[in-house]
Coordinates of C-alpha atoms and ligand atoms in Angstrom, one line a residue:
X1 CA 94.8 109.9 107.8
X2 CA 94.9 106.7 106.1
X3 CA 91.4 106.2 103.8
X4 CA 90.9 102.5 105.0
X5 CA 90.8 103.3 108.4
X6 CA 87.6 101.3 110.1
X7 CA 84.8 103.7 110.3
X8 CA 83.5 103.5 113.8
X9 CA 79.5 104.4 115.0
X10 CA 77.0 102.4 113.4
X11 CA 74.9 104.1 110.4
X12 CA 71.6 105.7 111.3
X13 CA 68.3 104.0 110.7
X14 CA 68.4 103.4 106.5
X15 CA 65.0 105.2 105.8
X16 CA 65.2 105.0 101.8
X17 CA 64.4 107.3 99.9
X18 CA 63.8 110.8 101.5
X19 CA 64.4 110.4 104.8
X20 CA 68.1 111.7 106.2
X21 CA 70.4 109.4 106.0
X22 CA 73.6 109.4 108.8
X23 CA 77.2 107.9 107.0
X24 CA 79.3 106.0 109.8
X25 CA 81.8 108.5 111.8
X26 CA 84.9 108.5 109.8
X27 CA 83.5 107.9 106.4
X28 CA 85.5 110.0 104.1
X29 CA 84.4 112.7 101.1
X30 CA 85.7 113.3 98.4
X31 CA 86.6 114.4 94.6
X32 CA 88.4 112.6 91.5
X33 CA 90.2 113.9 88.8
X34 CA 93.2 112.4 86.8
X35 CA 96.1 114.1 85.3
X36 CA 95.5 114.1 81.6
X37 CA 92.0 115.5 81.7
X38 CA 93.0 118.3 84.3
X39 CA 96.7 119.3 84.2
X40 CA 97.5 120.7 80.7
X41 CA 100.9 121.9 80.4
X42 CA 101.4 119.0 78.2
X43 CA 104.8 119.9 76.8
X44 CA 105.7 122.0 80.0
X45 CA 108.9 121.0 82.2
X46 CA 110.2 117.7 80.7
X47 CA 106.7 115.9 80.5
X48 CA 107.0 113.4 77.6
X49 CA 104.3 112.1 75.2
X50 CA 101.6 110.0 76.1
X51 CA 99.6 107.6 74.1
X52 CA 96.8 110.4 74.8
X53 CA 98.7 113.5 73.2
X54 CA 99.2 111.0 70.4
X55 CA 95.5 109.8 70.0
X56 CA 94.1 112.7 70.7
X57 CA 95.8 114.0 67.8
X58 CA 94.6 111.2 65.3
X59 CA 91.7 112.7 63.2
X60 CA 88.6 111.4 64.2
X61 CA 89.4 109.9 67.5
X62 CA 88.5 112.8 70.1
X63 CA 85.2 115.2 69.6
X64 CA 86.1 118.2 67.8
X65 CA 89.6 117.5 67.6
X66 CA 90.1 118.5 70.9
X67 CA 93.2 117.2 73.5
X68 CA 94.8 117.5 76.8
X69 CA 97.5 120.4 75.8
X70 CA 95.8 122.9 78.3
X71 CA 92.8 121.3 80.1
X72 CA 91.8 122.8 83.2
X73 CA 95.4 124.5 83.5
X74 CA 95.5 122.4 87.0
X75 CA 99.5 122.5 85.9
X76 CA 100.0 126.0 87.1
X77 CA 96.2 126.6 88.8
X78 CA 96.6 123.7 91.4
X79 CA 96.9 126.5 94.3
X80 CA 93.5 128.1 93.5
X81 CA 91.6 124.7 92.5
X82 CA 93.2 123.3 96.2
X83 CA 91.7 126.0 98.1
X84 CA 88.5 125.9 96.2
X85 CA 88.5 122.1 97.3
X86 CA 88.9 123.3 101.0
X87 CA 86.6 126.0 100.4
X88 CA 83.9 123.2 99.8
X89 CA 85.1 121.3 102.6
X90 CA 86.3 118.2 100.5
X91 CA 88.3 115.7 103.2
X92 CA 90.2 114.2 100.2
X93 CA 91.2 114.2 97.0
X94 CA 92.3 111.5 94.5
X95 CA 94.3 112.2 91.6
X96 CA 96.4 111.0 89.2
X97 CA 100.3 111.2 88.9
X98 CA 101.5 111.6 85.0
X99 CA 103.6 108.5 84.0
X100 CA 105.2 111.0 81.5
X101 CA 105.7 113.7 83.7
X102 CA 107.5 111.6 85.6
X103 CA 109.2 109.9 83.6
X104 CA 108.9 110.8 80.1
X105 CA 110.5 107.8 78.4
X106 CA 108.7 105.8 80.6
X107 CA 111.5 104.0 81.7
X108 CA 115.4 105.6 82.7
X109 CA 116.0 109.0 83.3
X110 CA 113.6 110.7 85.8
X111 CA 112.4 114.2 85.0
X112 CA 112.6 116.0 88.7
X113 CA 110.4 118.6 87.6
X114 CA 107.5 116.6 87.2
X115 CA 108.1 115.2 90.6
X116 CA 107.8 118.7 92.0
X117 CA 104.8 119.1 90.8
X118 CA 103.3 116.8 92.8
X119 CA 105.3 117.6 95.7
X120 CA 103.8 121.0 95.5
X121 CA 100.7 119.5 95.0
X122 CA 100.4 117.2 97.7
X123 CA 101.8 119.7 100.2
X124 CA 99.3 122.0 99.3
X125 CA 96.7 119.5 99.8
X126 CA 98.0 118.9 103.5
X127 CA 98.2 122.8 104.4
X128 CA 94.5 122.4 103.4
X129 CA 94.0 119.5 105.5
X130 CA 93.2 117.4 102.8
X131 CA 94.2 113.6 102.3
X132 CA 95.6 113.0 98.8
X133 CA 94.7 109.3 97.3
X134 CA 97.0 108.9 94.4
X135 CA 96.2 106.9 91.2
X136 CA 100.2 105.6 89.9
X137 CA 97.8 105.1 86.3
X138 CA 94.9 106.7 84.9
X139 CA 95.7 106.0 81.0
X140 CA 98.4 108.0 80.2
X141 CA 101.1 105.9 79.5
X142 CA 104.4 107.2 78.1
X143 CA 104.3 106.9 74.0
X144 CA 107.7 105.4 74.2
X145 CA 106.6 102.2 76.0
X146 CA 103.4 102.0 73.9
X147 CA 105.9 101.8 70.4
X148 CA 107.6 98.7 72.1
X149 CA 104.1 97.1 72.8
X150 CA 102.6 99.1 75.4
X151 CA 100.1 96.5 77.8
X152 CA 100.2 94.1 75.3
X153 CA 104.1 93.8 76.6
X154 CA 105.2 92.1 80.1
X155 CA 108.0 95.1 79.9
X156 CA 105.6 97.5 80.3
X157 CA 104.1 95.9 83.6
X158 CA 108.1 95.6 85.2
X159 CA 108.3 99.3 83.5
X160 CA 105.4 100.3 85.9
X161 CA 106.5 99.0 89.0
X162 CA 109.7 101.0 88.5
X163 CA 107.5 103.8 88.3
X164 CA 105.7 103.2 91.2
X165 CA 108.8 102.8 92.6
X166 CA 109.9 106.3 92.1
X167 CA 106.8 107.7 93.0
X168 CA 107.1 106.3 96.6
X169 CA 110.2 107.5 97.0
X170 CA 109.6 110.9 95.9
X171 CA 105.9 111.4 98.1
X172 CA 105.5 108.4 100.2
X173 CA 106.2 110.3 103.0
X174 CA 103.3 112.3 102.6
X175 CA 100.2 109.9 100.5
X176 CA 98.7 106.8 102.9
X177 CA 97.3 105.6 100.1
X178 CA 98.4 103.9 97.0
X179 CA 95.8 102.9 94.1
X180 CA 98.0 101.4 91.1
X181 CA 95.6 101.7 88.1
X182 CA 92.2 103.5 87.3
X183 CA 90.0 101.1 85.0
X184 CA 91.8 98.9 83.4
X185 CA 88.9 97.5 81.4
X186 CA 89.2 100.9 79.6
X187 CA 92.7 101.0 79.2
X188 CA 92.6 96.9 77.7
X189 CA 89.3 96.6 75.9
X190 CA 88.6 100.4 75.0
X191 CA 91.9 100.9 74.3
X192 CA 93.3 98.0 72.0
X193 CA 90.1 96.1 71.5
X194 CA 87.2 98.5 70.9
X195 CA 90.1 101.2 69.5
X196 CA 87.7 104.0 71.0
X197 CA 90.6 104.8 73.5
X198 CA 94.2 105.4 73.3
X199 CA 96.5 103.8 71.8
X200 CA 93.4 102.9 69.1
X201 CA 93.5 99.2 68.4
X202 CA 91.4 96.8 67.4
X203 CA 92.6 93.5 68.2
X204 CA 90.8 91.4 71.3
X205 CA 94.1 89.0 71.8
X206 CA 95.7 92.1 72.2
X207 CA 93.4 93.3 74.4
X208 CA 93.1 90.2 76.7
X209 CA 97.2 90.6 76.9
X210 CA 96.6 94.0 77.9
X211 CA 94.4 93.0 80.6
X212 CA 96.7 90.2 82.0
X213 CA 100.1 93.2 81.5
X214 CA 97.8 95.6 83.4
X215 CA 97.3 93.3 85.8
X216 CA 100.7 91.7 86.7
X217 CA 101.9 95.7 86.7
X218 CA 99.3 96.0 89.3
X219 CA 100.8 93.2 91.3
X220 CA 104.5 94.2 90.9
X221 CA 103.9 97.8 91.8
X222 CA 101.6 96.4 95.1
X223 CA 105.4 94.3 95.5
X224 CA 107.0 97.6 95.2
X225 CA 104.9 99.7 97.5
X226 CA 105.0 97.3 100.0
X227 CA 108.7 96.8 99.9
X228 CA 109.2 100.5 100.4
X229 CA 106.5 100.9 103.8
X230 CA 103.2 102.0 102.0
X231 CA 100.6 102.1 104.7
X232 CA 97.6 101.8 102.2
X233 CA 97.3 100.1 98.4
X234 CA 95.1 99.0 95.9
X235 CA 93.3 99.2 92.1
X236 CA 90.5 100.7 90.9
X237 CA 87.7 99.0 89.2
X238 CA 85.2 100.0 86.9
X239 CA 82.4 97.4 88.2
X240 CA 78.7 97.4 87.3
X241 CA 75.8 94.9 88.1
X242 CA 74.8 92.4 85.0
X243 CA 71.4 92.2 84.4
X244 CA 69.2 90.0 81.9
X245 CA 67.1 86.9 81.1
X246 CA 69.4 84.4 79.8
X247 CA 72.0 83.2 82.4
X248 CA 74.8 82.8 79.9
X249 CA 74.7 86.1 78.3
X250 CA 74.7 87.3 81.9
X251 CA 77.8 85.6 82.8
X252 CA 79.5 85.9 79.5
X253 CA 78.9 90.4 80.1
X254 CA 79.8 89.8 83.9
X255 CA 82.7 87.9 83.1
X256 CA 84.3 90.4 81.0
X257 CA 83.3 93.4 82.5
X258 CA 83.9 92.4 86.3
X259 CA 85.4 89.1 87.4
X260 CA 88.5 89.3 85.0
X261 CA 89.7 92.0 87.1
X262 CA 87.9 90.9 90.3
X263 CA 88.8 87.1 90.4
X264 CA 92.8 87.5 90.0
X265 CA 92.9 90.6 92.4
X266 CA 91.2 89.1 95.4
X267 CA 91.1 85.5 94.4
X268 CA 94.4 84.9 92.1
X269 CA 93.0 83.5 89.6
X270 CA 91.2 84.0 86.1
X271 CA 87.5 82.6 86.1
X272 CA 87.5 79.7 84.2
X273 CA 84.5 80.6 82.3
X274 CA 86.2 83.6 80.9
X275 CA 89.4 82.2 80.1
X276 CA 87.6 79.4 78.1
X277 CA 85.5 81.6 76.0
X278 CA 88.6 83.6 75.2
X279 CA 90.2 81.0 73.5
X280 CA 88.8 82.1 70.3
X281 CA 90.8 85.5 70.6
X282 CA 93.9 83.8 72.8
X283 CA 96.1 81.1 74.3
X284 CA 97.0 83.0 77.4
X285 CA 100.6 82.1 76.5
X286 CA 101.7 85.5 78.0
X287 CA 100.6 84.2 81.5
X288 CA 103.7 82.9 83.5
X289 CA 103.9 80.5 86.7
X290 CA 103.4 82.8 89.6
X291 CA 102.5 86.0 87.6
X292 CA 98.8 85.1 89.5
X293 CA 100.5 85.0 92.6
X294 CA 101.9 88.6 92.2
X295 CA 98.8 89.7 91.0
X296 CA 96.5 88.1 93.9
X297 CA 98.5 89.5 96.8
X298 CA 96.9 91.0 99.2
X299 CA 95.6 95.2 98.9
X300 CA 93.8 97.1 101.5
X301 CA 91.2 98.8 99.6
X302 CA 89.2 98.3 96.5
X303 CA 88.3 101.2 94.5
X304 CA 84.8 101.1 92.6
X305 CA 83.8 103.0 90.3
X306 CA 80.1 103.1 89.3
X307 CA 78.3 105.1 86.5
X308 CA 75.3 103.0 85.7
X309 CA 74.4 99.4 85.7
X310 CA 74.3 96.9 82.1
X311 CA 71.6 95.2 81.0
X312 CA 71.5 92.1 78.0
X313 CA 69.5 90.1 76.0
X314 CA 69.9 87.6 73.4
X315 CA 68.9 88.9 70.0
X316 CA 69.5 86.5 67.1
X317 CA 72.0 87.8 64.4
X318 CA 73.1 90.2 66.9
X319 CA 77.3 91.4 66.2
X320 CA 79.5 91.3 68.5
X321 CA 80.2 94.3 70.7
X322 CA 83.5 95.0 69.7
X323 CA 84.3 96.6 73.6
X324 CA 83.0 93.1 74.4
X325 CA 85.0 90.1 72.9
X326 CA 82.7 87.6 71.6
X327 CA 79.7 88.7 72.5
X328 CA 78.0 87.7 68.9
X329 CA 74.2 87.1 69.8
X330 CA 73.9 89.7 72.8
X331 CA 72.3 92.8 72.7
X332 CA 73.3 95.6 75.5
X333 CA 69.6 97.1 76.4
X334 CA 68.9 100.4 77.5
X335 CA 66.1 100.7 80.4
X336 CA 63.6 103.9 80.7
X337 CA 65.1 105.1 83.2
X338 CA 66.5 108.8 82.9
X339 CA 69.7 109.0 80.9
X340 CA 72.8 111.3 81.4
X341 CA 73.8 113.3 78.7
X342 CA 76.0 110.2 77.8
X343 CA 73.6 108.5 77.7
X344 CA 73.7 106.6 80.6
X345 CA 70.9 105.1 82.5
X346 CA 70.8 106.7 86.3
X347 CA 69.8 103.8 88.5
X348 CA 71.2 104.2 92.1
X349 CA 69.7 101.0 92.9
X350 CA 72.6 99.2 91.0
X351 CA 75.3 100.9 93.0
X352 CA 73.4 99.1 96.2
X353 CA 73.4 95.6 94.3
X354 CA 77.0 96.4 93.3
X355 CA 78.3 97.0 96.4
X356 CA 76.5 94.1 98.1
X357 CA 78.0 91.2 95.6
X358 CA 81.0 92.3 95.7
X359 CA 81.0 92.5 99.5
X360 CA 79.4 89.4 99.3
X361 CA 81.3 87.4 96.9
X362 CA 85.1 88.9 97.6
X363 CA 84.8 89.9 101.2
X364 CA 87.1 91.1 103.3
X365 CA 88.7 94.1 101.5
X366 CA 87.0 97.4 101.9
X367 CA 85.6 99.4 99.3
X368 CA 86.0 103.0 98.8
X369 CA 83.5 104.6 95.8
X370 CA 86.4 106.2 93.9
X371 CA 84.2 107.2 91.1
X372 CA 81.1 108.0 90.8
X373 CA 78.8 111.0 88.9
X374 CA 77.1 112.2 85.9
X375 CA 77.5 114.1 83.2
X376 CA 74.5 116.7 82.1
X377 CA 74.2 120.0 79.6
X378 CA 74.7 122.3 82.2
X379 CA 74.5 126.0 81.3
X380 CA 76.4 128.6 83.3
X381 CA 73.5 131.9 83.8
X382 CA 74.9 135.1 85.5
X383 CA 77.5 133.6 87.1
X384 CA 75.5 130.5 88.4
X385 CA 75.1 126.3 87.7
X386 CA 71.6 125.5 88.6
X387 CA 72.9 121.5 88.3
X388 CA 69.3 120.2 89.9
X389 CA 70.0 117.2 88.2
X390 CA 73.3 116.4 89.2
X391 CA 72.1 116.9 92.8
X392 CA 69.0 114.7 92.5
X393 CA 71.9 112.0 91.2
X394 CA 73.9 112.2 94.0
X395 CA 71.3 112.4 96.9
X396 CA 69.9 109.1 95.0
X397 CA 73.7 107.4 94.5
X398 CA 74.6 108.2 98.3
X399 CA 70.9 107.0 99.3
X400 CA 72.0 103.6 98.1
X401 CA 75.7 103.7 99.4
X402 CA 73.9 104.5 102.4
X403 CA 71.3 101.1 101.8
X404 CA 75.0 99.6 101.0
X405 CA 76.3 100.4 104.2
X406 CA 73.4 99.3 106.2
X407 CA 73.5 96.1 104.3
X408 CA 76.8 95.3 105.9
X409 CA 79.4 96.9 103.1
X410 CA 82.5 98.0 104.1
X411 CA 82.4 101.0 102.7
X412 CA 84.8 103.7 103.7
X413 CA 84.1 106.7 101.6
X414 CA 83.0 108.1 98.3
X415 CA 84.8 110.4 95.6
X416 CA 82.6 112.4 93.0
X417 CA 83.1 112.1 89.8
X418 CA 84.4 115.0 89.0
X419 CA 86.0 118.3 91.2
X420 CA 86.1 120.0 87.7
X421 CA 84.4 119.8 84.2
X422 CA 87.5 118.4 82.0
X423 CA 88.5 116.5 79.3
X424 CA 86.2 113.7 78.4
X425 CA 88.4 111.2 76.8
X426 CA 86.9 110.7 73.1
X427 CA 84.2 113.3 73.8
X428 CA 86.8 116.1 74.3
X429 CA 85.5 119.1 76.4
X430 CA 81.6 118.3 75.2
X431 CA 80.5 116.3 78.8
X432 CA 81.0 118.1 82.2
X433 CA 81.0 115.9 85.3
X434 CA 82.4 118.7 87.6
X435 CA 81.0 119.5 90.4
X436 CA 82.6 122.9 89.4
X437 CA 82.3 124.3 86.0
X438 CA 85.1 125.3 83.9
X439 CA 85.1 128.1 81.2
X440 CA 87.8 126.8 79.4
X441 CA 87.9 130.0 77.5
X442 CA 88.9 132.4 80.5
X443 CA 89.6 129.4 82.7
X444 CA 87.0 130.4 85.4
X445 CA 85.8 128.2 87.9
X446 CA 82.5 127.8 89.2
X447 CA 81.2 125.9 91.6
X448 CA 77.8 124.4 90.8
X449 CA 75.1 124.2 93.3
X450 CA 76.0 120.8 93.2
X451 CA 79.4 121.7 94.5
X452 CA 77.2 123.8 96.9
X453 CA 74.8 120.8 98.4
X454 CA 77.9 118.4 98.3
X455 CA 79.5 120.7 101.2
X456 CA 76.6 120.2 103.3
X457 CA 76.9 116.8 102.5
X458 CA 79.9 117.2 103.8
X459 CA 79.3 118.8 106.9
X460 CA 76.6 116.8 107.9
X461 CA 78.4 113.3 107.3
X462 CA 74.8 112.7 105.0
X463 CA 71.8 113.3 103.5
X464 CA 68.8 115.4 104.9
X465 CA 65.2 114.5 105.1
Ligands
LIG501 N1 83.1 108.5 81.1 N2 83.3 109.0 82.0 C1 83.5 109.6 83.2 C2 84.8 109.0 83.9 C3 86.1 109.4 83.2 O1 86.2 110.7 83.1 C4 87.2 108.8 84.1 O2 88.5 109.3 83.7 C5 87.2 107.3 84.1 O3 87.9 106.9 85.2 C6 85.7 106.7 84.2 O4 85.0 106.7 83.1 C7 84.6 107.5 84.0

């Protein structure tokens, strides 16, 4: 089953709100995960370093000190955590591949072991009946290309497509659909701009290279896949509506956050607005002729990923946000809505306003929500998660997919945000997204009665009354 087939039926009547909502026949469900948060075995059967074993382990980077060495165990636990996936009647399941499983120099020799892996994997997924989506990137890039420049290198981006390469070949056979990187306005701004992410610099020119070496890997990998007969690829996004007063500070956030991905993905080109006001930080000399021609050609599906929307005002004498370049002036304002235990504002109605412009203003590709959830303190009580909140999140998140949908977004399905509690990034083990919690102590999995409502979710195709 390909995930961007046309869904077929038209959506019940939207009744906002409480009412029960109906998803179109053929709308897929399912979970998200990615390999360095979940697998573990980080020095297990020829996997090489990533620029996350090596950040993690840089004092004062990760909560606590902690790292990916063991995780969620998914390395050796994939059987169990694949059945518990069918057990909750997941359709699909997106993960990521490990550059440095894969190959562990990033570049060369390839390490057949961690192709088996996800050979085992994906064939377990199938005996399930469940439709692997694979992301070829999700942040882990070998350490050995990040000490010859990492994204801030055009090698890197030809290093990828190699990669991607390889991948196919081992398992496209078996995965419909190709997504080349998670986020890259994480891996370019949070990780060599902001420093908050791996590899830990703080340099904006380095990150706007980043972005543009992300991107043309992107494109050359999309070359790749194509070249070797994949039915289905695209990117993931981390998108999130702009709101605010002044129109420039609006478009200045928006421009960073969303149409410097957006506009050379769909459209081929950089906005002009964005490219000007990064002059201060670069010349764009690492842009060749036709690298916005690789970059722009066509994909089949865009993956979104939405936590919660921004909101700015000017505020005189205001620094710069370093995760935004040149954003002297702006202040990033928190609403009173209710907040996630990161602290994130839960407003469902900006997944709807998402959706909608970027149906609007890039149509013609159809979206799949490849991310989307919350983190909250949840506490594990005689062998239960009462995860209320979570729940409440969800019903209100696929409420306005649902208002999405009805609005005329070509939406084809939606992936929680997480299968699993796992490692956080630079908050370590502390944050649990999973719909199932993990004791990482004993390993135990438990599903939440978030996990619980989601497989009559499931079942239903939607939401009751
Ligand atoms: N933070 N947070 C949760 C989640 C993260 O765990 C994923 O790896 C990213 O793709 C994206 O940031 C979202």
């Amino acid at each position: 089953m390909t995930l961007s087939m046309g869904v077929s039926g038209g959506i019940s009547e939207e009744t906002a709100g409480t009412g029960e909502v109906i998803f179109p026949e053929g709308f897929v469900w399912g979970t998200a995960t990615a390999s360095y948060q979940i697998e573990g075995a980080a020095n297990e059967d020829g996997r090489g370093p990533s620029i996350w074993d090596t950040f993690s382990r840089t004092p004062g980077k990760v909560f606590a000190g902690h790292t990916g060495d063991v995780a969620c165990d998914h390395y050796h636990r994939y059987r169990d955590d694949v059945a518990m996936m069918a057990d909750l009647g997941v359709q699909a399941y997106r993960f990521s591949m490990a550059w440095p499983r894969i190959q562990p120099d990033g570049s060369g020799p390839v390490n057949p072991r961690g192709l088996d892996f996800y050979d085992r994997l994906v064939d377990e997924l199938h005996g399930h009946g469940i439709t692997p989506l694979v992301t070829l990137y999700h942040w882990d890039l070998p350490q050995a290309l990040e000490d010859r420049g990492g994204w801030t290198s055009r090698e890197t981006a030809e290093r990828f497509a190699e990669y991607a390469a390889v991948a196919y070949g081992r398992l496209g056979d078996r995965i419909a659909t190709w997504t080349t990187l998670n986020e890259p306005w994480c891996s370019s701004f949070l990780g060599y701009g902001a420093g908050v992410h791996a590899p830990g610099r703080t340099d904006p020119g380095a990150a706007f290279a980043a972005v543009h070496h992300l991107l043309l890997g992107h494109g050359l990998a999309v070359a790749e896949l194509r070249a070797a007969g994949a039915a289905q690829v695209g990117i993931t996004l981390n998108l999130a509506p702009i709101s605010g007063d002044d129109p420039e500070a609006v478009a200045h956030i928006d421009g960073l956050q969303n149409r410097i991905f957006l506009d050379p993905v769909l459209r081929g080109e950089y906005p002009a607005d964005v490219v000007e006001r990064a002059r201060r930080f670069t010349d764009w000399s690492f842009v060749r002729d036709g690298d916005l021609d690789i970059i722009g050609a066509p994909i089949d599906v865009l993956g979104v990923n939405y936590y919660s929307p921004t909101a700015v005002r000017l505020r005189a004498g205001q620094p710069a946000n370093p995760v935004h370049p040149g954003s002297e002036g702006i202040a990033f304002v928190q609403g009173d809505e209710e907040k996630t235990a990161m602290g994130w504002s839960v407003k469902p109605s900006g997944l709807t306003e998402l959706l909608t412009r970027v149906s609007r203003d890039y149509p013609g590709t159809p979206l799949i929500i490849t991310e989307n959830g919350a983190a909250f303190d949840d506490v594990l009580a005689d062998g239960r998660v009462a995860d209320e909140r979570r729940i409440a999140f969800l019903d209100g998140h696929f409420r306005a997919a649902h208002a999405a949908i009805a609005a005329g977004a070509d939406l084809r399905g939606y992936f929680v945000w997480s299968l699993m509690d796992n490692f956080e990034w630079a908050e370590g083990y502390a944050k649990r997204f999973g719909l199932v919690h993990v004791d990482y102590a004993s390993q135990r999995r438990t599903p939440k009665d978030s996990a619980l409502w989601y497989r009559e979710v499931i079942r239903r195709n939607g939401l009751q009354a």
